[in-house]
Each structure stands twice: as C-alpha cells, then as structure tokens.
Amino acid sequence: MADRSLGLVVPAYRPDVDRLTAYVRACRTALDPTALRIELDAPTAGTADTLRERLPDVVVSVARERRGKGAAITAGFEALADEVDVLAFADADGSTPPESLATVVTPVLDGRTDLAVGSRRHPDSEVVGHQTLARRRLGDGFAWLARRLLDADCYDYQCGAKAISADAWERVRPHLYEAGFAWDVELIAMAGALGLRVLEVPIEWEDQPGSTVDPVDTAISLGTALFVARHRAKRLQDSRLHDAIARRRADETALVDREEP
C-alpha cells in the first residue's frame, strides 16, 4: 500500500472465534500489515489457544480481566509503536470490511493526515443491515452534540475503524484515560486539541448481530465521557477555567501509565 509500515490491532472480548479468524485473515490479505495483534480480554477456556493455532503469524495477547476496548487498543498500540509507522485498529465483529479498513489506513500511510476516522454516517458511506431505530437515534444525537463541543468536526466519532501515525500517537497517548467505548471520542478530541490533522473517511459498514453493548447505558456513559473529553481538550489549550476545575478534582492516571490486569 505504501512504503510506510502498518501495525493492526483487533480488540476482542469473548469473540466469535470463527468470525474473528476469518476477519483477521481477510484483513491481512487486504492490508498486508507488518504486524498484527489480537488484544483478547477475559477469554473463555481454549479461545486463545484456538486463535494461536489458526493464526500462527498473529500475536494473541491475553488479559485475564476485561480491560475495555480503549485499554486493549492502547496496549496494542504501545506494543507496536516502536516497530511501525502507522497504527490502526478494527473491531473484532468485522463490521468494517477489510477493503473499507484499507481506505481508512491509506491516507495515514500516504502522509495526508495524522488521524483517519472511519465513518458510517458520512454522506458517502454505505451501510448494510442498519442498527435498530433506537441505536441510530442515540448515535445521531451523540454525533450532533460532539460536533458542537469538540474541535474535530466529524459525522461519526464511534466507528470501530481508525488509523493514526506513530508520531501522532506519541503526542496523543499521555492524554488518553477512557478505558471503554468512550476512548474513540477522547482520541479524536485530543487529536483536535493538539492541532493534529483529522480526516473522516466514508466506509462500507455492516451491522453485526450479537452486540454486547446496551444502547441506553452506553449513550449515558458516552454523554458523560464527551463532556470530560471536552474538559481535557480545553486544558490542553490552556483554558484557565478548565485548569481551575481540574485543580478541584483528584488526579487520574493515563492509560499508558496503568498496570496491566
């Protein structure tokens, strides 16, 4: 795809092993990454061994407890950051076809952007198998609010397909705290606050059944995390108000400084 090297991370919690195996193989064919890691959280017995047997050229990293999507991706990126020029991740359910993932990765490999954000809601995107009406409405409302609160203007902040240059990752990594699904929002918010180039890329996307995400609980958590991300972004931009707010709160530990479970 380019002279720059690519590292791909797939975070997975209790995955469908057959689906994940097929997806990882297809991603390897479409993207030809230099390194590929599965970050596996709290797997059932035998899952890791089966994946290692089926995918002998893929690193399968196992955490005994559920770290959360953001913590898993962060761990994978940290493991690969010194080896490759570009870091990318894709959700394990395969909602983003490998060919679409390649379109997300390409502008970072080509040096046209620092962070590429796959987008299901972009006008040029193609969505197959729509989510339920409730999930769509909650997602649309969240994106509308995020565009008004963050520097990075996107149609979709939560799509499970993103790529970032290793240099940009080095700048962003100390400012990421969200261990779960809100990590995507925080990544974009911090990139925007740091003045990095953010490019939204339309993709083909297919909703997969069997999601473990509760739409209402997730919407509440994401809404809270959005305001926290905005607060942290404003601090990076030397906001006196947000510095004053931060002094009243207990210090938190960035993901890269936390111990692995």
mmCIF file of C-alpha atoms in Angstrom:
data_model
loop_
_atom_site.group_PDB
_atom_site.id
_atom_site.type_symbol
_atom_site.label_atom_id
_atom_site.label_comp_id
_atom_site.label_asym_id
_atom_site.label_seq_id
_atom_site.Cartn_x
_atom_site.Cartn_y
_atom_site.Cartn_z
ATOM 1 C CA MET A 1 0.000 0.000 0.000
ATOM 2 C CA ALA A 2 2.888 2.342 0.748
ATOM 3 C CA ASP A 3 6.495 2.411 1.886
ATOM 4 C CA ARG A 4 5.432 3.130 5.465
ATOM 5 C CA SER A 5 4.808 0.155 7.737
ATOM 6 C CA LEU A 6 1.467 -0.675 9.355
ATOM 7 C CA GLY A 7 0.569 -2.299 12.651
ATOM 8 C CA LEU A 8 -3.024 -3.513 13.097
ATOM 9 C CA VAL A 9 -4.713 -4.177 16.450
ATOM 10 C CA VAL A 10 -8.009 -6.026 16.871
ATOM 11 C CA PRO A 11 -9.529 -5.688 20.368
ATOM 12 C CA ALA A 12 -11.766 -8.635 21.259
ATOM 13 C CA TYR A 13 -13.960 -9.542 24.212
ATOM 14 C CA ARG A 14 -15.479 -13.043 24.129
ATOM 15 C CA PRO A 15 -15.353 -13.080 20.319
ATOM 16 C CA ASP A 16 -16.935 -15.464 17.856
ATOM 17 C CA VAL A 17 -13.733 -17.367 17.063
ATOM 18 C CA ASP A 18 -14.747 -18.437 13.554
ATOM 19 C CA ARG A 19 -15.796 -14.917 12.579
ATOM 20 C CA LEU A 20 -12.691 -13.355 14.111
ATOM 21 C CA THR A 21 -10.372 -15.835 12.408
ATOM 22 C CA ALA A 22 -11.922 -15.180 9.008
ATOM 23 C CA TYR A 23 -11.850 -11.412 9.545
ATOM 24 C CA VAL A 24 -8.207 -11.294 10.607
ATOM 25 C CA ARG A 25 -7.174 -13.408 7.620
ATOM 26 C CA ALA A 26 -9.092 -11.104 5.280
ATOM 27 C CA CYS A 27 -7.507 -8.021 6.883
ATOM 28 C CA ARG A 28 -4.059 -9.496 6.396
ATOM 29 C CA THR A 29 -4.791 -10.042 2.705
ATOM 30 C CA ALA A 30 -6.281 -6.572 2.156
ATOM 31 C CA LEU A 31 -3.801 -4.518 4.200
ATOM 32 C CA ASP A 32 -0.613 -6.624 4.360
ATOM 33 C CA PRO A 33 0.345 -5.211 7.800
ATOM 34 C CA THR A 34 3.873 -5.534 9.126
ATOM 35 C CA ALA A 35 2.481 -6.625 12.490
ATOM 36 C CA LEU A 36 -0.943 -7.797 13.613
ATOM 37 C CA ARG A 37 -2.143 -8.263 17.203
ATOM 38 C CA ILE A 38 -5.355 -9.511 18.763
ATOM 39 C CA GLU A 39 -5.874 -7.988 22.201
ATOM 40 C CA LEU A 40 -8.083 -10.562 23.896
ATOM 41 C CA ASP A 41 -9.972 -9.682 27.085
ATOM 42 C CA ALA A 42 -11.204 -12.277 29.615
ATOM 43 C CA PRO A 43 -11.378 -15.122 27.094
ATOM 44 C CA THR A 44 -13.254 -18.336 27.700
ATOM 45 C CA ALA A 45 -11.174 -21.507 28.064
ATOM 46 C CA GLY A 46 -9.388 -22.506 24.893
ATOM 47 C CA THR A 47 -10.115 -19.329 22.915
ATOM 48 C CA ALA A 48 -6.552 -18.013 22.910
ATOM 49 C CA ASP A 49 -5.066 -21.419 22.029
ATOM 50 C CA THR A 50 -7.516 -21.864 19.160
ATOM 51 C CA LEU A 51 -6.714 -18.428 17.749
ATOM 52 C CA ARG A 52 -2.971 -19.056 18.013
ATOM 53 C CA GLU A 53 -3.347 -22.389 16.241
ATOM 54 C CA ARG A 54 -5.418 -20.888 13.427
ATOM 55 C CA LEU A 55 -3.426 -17.660 13.143
ATOM 56 C CA PRO A 56 0.192 -18.632 13.857
ATOM 57 C CA ASP A 57 1.607 -15.397 12.438
ATOM 58 C CA VAL A 58 -0.606 -13.193 14.649
ATOM 59 C CA VAL A 59 0.259 -12.170 18.211
ATOM 60 C CA VAL A 60 -2.604 -13.029 20.570
ATOM 61 C CA SER A 61 -2.210 -11.025 23.779
ATOM 62 C CA VAL A 62 -4.438 -12.114 26.673
ATOM 63 C CA ALA A 63 -5.723 -10.124 29.641
ATOM 64 C CA ARG A 64 -7.380 -12.207 32.359
ATOM 65 C CA GLU A 65 -9.887 -9.437 33.117
ATOM 66 C CA ARG A 66 -11.968 -7.243 30.854
ATOM 67 C CA ARG A 67 -9.899 -4.093 30.314
ATOM 68 C CA GLY A 68 -12.303 -2.363 27.955
ATOM 69 C CA LYS A 69 -11.916 -1.526 24.285
ATOM 70 C CA GLY A 70 -9.840 1.603 24.819
ATOM 71 C CA ALA A 71 -7.410 -0.035 27.216
ATOM 72 C CA ALA A 72 -6.999 -3.015 24.891
ATOM 73 C CA ILE A 73 -6.265 -0.848 21.839
ATOM 74 C CA THR A 74 -3.879 1.312 23.853
ATOM 75 C CA ALA A 75 -1.969 -1.771 24.985
ATOM 76 C CA GLY A 76 -1.722 -2.991 21.403
ATOM 77 C CA PHE A 77 -0.600 0.369 20.073
ATOM 78 C CA GLU A 78 2.024 0.664 22.803
ATOM 79 C CA ALA A 79 3.392 -2.755 21.885
ATOM 80 C CA LEU A 80 3.698 -1.812 18.204
ATOM 81 C CA ALA A 81 4.520 1.901 18.268
ATOM 82 C CA ASP A 82 8.294 1.428 18.061
ATOM 83 C CA GLU A 83 8.025 -1.105 15.245
ATOM 84 C CA VAL A 84 5.759 0.587 12.683
ATOM 85 C CA ASP A 85 4.985 3.980 11.146
ATOM 86 C CA VAL A 86 1.189 3.747 11.309
ATOM 87 C CA LEU A 87 -1.136 2.172 13.880
ATOM 88 C CA ALA A 88 -4.695 1.065 13.133
ATOM 89 C CA PHE A 89 -7.460 -0.853 14.814
ATOM 90 C CA ALA A 90 -10.658 -2.579 13.758
ATOM 91 C CA ASP A 91 -13.446 -4.027 15.890
ATOM 92 C CA ALA A 92 -13.441 -7.814 16.106
ATOM 93 C CA ASP A 93 -17.014 -8.249 14.846
ATOM 94 C CA GLY A 94 -15.948 -7.417 11.306
ATOM 95 C CA SER A 95 -18.485 -4.617 10.794
ATOM 96 C CA THR A 96 -15.882 -2.721 8.758
ATOM 97 C CA PRO A 97 -14.949 -4.835 5.710
ATOM 98 C CA PRO A 98 -11.197 -5.168 5.178
ATOM 99 C CA GLU A 99 -11.390 -3.208 1.920
ATOM 100 C CA SER A 100 -13.028 -0.293 3.744
ATOM 101 C CA LEU A 101 -10.465 -0.526 6.527
ATOM 102 C CA ALA A 102 -7.796 -0.162 3.846
ATOM 103 C CA THR A 103 -9.375 3.119 2.700
ATOM 104 C CA VAL A 104 -9.125 4.388 6.290
ATOM 105 C CA VAL A 105 -5.486 3.407 6.633
ATOM 106 C CA THR A 106 -4.299 4.690 3.236
ATOM 107 C CA PRO A 107 -4.353 8.479 3.890
ATOM 108 C CA VAL A 108 -2.232 7.992 7.014
ATOM 109 C CA LEU A 109 0.212 5.743 5.193
ATOM 110 C CA ASP A 110 0.405 8.368 2.436
ATOM 111 C CA GLY A 111 1.069 11.141 4.960
ATOM 112 C CA ARG A 112 -2.092 13.076 4.065
ATOM 113 C CA THR A 113 -3.415 13.063 7.631
ATOM 114 C CA ASP A 114 -2.336 12.254 11.179
ATOM 115 C CA LEU A 115 -5.560 10.533 12.239
ATOM 116 C CA ALA A 116 -8.069 8.886 9.896
ATOM 117 C CA VAL A 117 -11.544 8.220 11.267
ATOM 118 C CA GLY A 118 -13.770 5.664 9.596
ATOM 119 C CA SER A 119 -17.322 6.963 9.290
ATOM 120 C CA ARG A 120 -20.651 5.155 8.994
ATOM 121 C CA ARG A 121 -22.614 8.419 8.963
ATOM 122 C CA HIS A 122 -20.690 10.235 6.255
ATOM 123 C CA PRO A 123 -22.956 11.082 3.274
ATOM 124 C CA ASP A 124 -20.787 8.909 1.023
ATOM 125 C CA SER A 125 -20.823 5.869 3.323
ATOM 126 C CA GLU A 126 -22.715 2.690 2.519
ATOM 127 C CA VAL A 127 -24.461 0.983 5.434
ATOM 128 C CA VAL A 128 -25.726 -2.584 5.124
ATOM 129 C CA GLY A 129 -28.023 -4.042 7.780
ATOM 130 C CA HIS A 130 -28.986 -0.936 9.736
ATOM 131 C CA GLN A 131 -28.953 -0.735 13.518
ATOM 132 C CA THR A 132 -32.203 -0.548 15.455
ATOM 133 C CA LEU A 133 -34.017 2.776 15.343
ATOM 134 C CA ALA A 134 -33.140 3.463 18.989
ATOM 135 C CA ARG A 135 -29.419 2.931 18.428
ATOM 136 C CA ARG A 136 -29.444 5.083 15.289
ATOM 137 C CA ARG A 137 -31.241 7.936 17.049
ATOM 138 C CA LEU A 138 -28.924 7.807 20.052
ATOM 139 C CA GLY A 139 -25.883 7.705 17.767
ATOM 140 C CA ASP A 140 -27.104 10.611 15.668
ATOM 141 C CA GLY A 141 -27.814 12.687 18.769
ATOM 142 C CA PHE A 142 -24.402 11.959 20.217
ATOM 143 C CA ALA A 143 -22.626 12.910 16.981
ATOM 144 C CA TRP A 144 -24.634 16.151 16.772
ATOM 145 C CA LEU A 145 -23.596 17.123 20.296
ATOM 146 C CA ALA A 146 -19.958 16.097 19.814
ATOM 147 C CA ARG A 147 -19.620 18.288 16.719
ATOM 148 C CA ARG A 148 -20.632 21.279 18.816
ATOM 149 C CA LEU A 149 -18.340 20.538 21.740
ATOM 150 C CA LEU A 150 -15.112 19.318 20.111
ATOM 151 C CA ASP A 151 -12.608 20.895 17.724
ATOM 152 C CA ALA A 152 -12.692 17.886 15.380
ATOM 153 C CA ASP A 153 -15.842 18.060 13.243
ATOM 154 C CA CYS A 154 -16.998 14.553 12.301
ATOM 155 C CA TYR A 155 -20.195 12.797 11.340
ATOM 156 C CA ASP A 156 -19.208 9.677 13.297
ATOM 157 C CA TYR A 157 -16.931 9.506 16.348
ATOM 158 C CA GLN A 158 -17.553 5.888 17.359
ATOM 159 C CA CYS A 159 -16.940 3.773 14.276
ATOM 160 C CA GLY A 160 -14.589 0.903 15.034
ATOM 161 C CA ALA A 161 -12.011 1.677 12.359
ATOM 162 C CA LYS A 162 -9.294 4.294 12.830
ATOM 163 C CA ALA A 163 -5.643 4.805 11.936
ATOM 164 C CA ILE A 164 -3.028 7.145 13.373
ATOM 165 C CA SER A 165 0.619 7.808 12.608
ATOM 166 C CA ALA A 166 3.112 6.634 15.217
ATOM 167 C CA ASP A 167 4.327 10.228 15.606
ATOM 168 C CA ALA A 168 0.787 11.456 16.297
ATOM 169 C CA TRP A 169 0.250 8.581 18.724
ATOM 170 C CA GLU A 170 3.311 9.676 20.670
ATOM 171 C CA ARG A 171 1.711 13.086 21.166
ATOM 172 C CA VAL A 172 -1.770 11.836 21.997
ATOM 173 C CA ARG A 173 -1.032 8.844 24.232
ATOM 174 C CA PRO A 174 -0.387 10.707 27.539
ATOM 175 C CA HIS A 175 -3.820 12.342 27.298
ATOM 176 C CA LEU A 176 -5.997 9.227 26.992
ATOM 177 C CA TYR A 177 -7.828 7.991 30.072
ATOM 178 C CA GLU A 178 -11.025 6.301 28.877
ATOM 179 C CA ALA A 179 -10.731 2.513 29.078
ATOM 180 C CA GLY A 180 -14.018 1.661 27.362
ATOM 181 C CA PHE A 181 -16.017 2.680 24.302
ATOM 182 C CA ALA A 182 -15.526 6.403 25.008
ATOM 183 C CA TRP A 183 -11.862 6.016 24.042
ATOM 184 C CA ASP A 184 -12.702 6.728 20.394
ATOM 185 C CA VAL A 185 -14.215 10.091 21.303
ATOM 186 C CA GLU A 186 -11.314 11.007 23.538
ATOM 187 C CA LEU A 187 -8.785 10.083 20.851
ATOM 188 C CA ILE A 188 -10.439 12.406 18.341
ATOM 189 C CA ALA A 189 -10.910 15.165 20.933
ATOM 190 C CA MET A 190 -7.258 15.101 21.977
ATOM 191 C CA ALA A 191 -6.034 14.986 18.379
ATOM 192 C CA GLY A 192 -8.136 18.043 17.578
ATOM 193 C CA ALA A 193 -6.971 19.909 20.676
ATOM 194 C CA LEU A 194 -3.330 19.205 19.802
ATOM 195 C CA GLY A 195 -3.798 20.589 16.291
ATOM 196 C CA LEU A 196 -3.283 17.253 14.543
ATOM 197 C CA ARG A 197 -4.824 16.683 11.127
ATOM 198 C CA VAL A 198 -8.043 14.648 11.415
ATOM 199 C CA LEU A 199 -9.651 13.197 8.286
ATOM 200 C CA GLU A 200 -13.030 11.465 8.235
ATOM 201 C CA VAL A 201 -13.219 8.627 5.700
ATOM 202 C CA PRO A 202 -16.530 7.210 4.414
ATOM 203 C CA ILE A 203 -16.717 3.434 4.587
ATOM 204 C CA GLU A 204 -18.925 0.491 3.855
ATOM 205 C CA TRP A 205 -20.267 -0.818 7.145
ATOM 206 C CA GLU A 206 -22.423 -3.783 8.093
ATOM 207 C CA ASP A 207 -24.173 -4.032 11.442
ATOM 208 C CA GLN A 208 -23.392 -7.350 13.118
ATOM 209 C CA PRO A 209 -25.826 -9.193 15.412
ATOM 210 C CA GLY A 210 -24.972 -10.208 18.953
ATOM 211 C CA SER A 211 -23.641 -6.890 20.248
ATOM 212 C CA THR A 212 -22.833 -6.846 23.984
ATOM 213 C CA VAL A 213 -23.440 -3.088 24.118
ATOM 214 C CA ASP A 214 -26.521 -1.778 25.904
ATOM 215 C CA PRO A 215 -27.570 1.272 23.822
ATOM 216 C CA VAL A 216 -29.098 3.281 26.679
ATOM 217 C CA ASP A 217 -26.326 2.650 29.214
ATOM 218 C CA THR A 218 -23.726 3.276 26.526
ATOM 219 C CA ALA A 219 -25.382 6.543 25.486
ATOM 220 C CA ILE A 220 -25.341 7.801 29.084
ATOM 221 C CA SER A 221 -21.704 6.790 29.547
ATOM 222 C CA LEU A 222 -20.680 8.352 26.231
ATOM 223 C CA GLY A 223 -22.515 11.572 27.026
ATOM 224 C CA THR A 224 -20.638 11.896 30.302
ATOM 225 C CA ALA A 225 -17.346 10.988 28.642
ATOM 226 C CA LEU A 226 -17.927 13.589 25.926
ATOM 227 C CA PHE A 227 -18.021 16.434 28.422
ATOM 228 C CA VAL A 228 -14.959 15.025 30.189
ATOM 229 C CA ALA A 229 -13.118 14.824 26.847
ATOM 230 C CA ARG A 230 -14.058 18.427 26.100
ATOM 231 C CA HIS A 231 -12.745 19.448 29.521
ATOM 232 C CA ARG A 232 -9.416 17.708 28.894
ATOM 233 C CA ALA A 233 -9.189 19.197 25.416
ATOM 234 C CA LYS A 234 -9.730 22.687 26.816
ATOM 235 C CA ARG A 235 -6.975 22.106 29.372
ATOM 236 C CA LEU A 236 -4.596 21.219 26.549
ATOM 237 C CA GLN A 237 -5.492 24.581 25.029
ATOM 238 C CA ASP A 238 -4.598 26.367 28.290
ATOM 239 C CA SER A 239 -8.122 27.246 29.368
ATOM 240 C CA ARG A 240 -7.921 28.963 32.754
ATOM 241 C CA LEU A 241 -11.469 27.915 33.580
ATOM 242 C CA HIS A 242 -10.800 24.248 32.929
ATOM 243 C CA ASP A 243 -7.476 24.383 34.762
ATOM 244 C CA ALA A 244 -9.334 25.740 37.780
ATOM 245 C CA ILE A 245 -11.913 22.938 37.516
ATOM 246 C CA ALA A 246 -9.147 20.341 37.297
ATOM 247 C CA ARG A 247 -7.499 21.588 40.491
ATOM 248 C CA ARG A 248 -10.669 20.676 42.372
ATOM 249 C CA ARG A 249 -10.606 17.089 41.155
ATOM 250 C CA ALA A 250 -8.493 14.104 42.095
ATOM 251 C CA ASP A 251 -5.650 13.280 39.725
ATOM 252 C CA GLU A 252 -6.255 10.433 37.283
ATOM 253 C CA THR A 253 -3.807 8.026 35.704
ATOM 254 C CA ALA A 254 -3.458 7.892 31.918
ATOM 255 C CA LEU A 255 -3.972 4.510 30.274
ATOM 256 C CA VAL A 256 -0.340 4.226 29.279
ATOM 257 C CA ASP A 257 0.696 4.566 32.925
ATOM 258 C CA ARG A 258 -1.674 1.961 34.355
ATOM 259 C CA GLU A 259 -0.628 -1.560 35.191
ATOM 260 C CA GLU A 260 -1.937 -4.357 33.008
ATOM 261 C CA PRO A 261 -4.643 -6.510 34.660
#
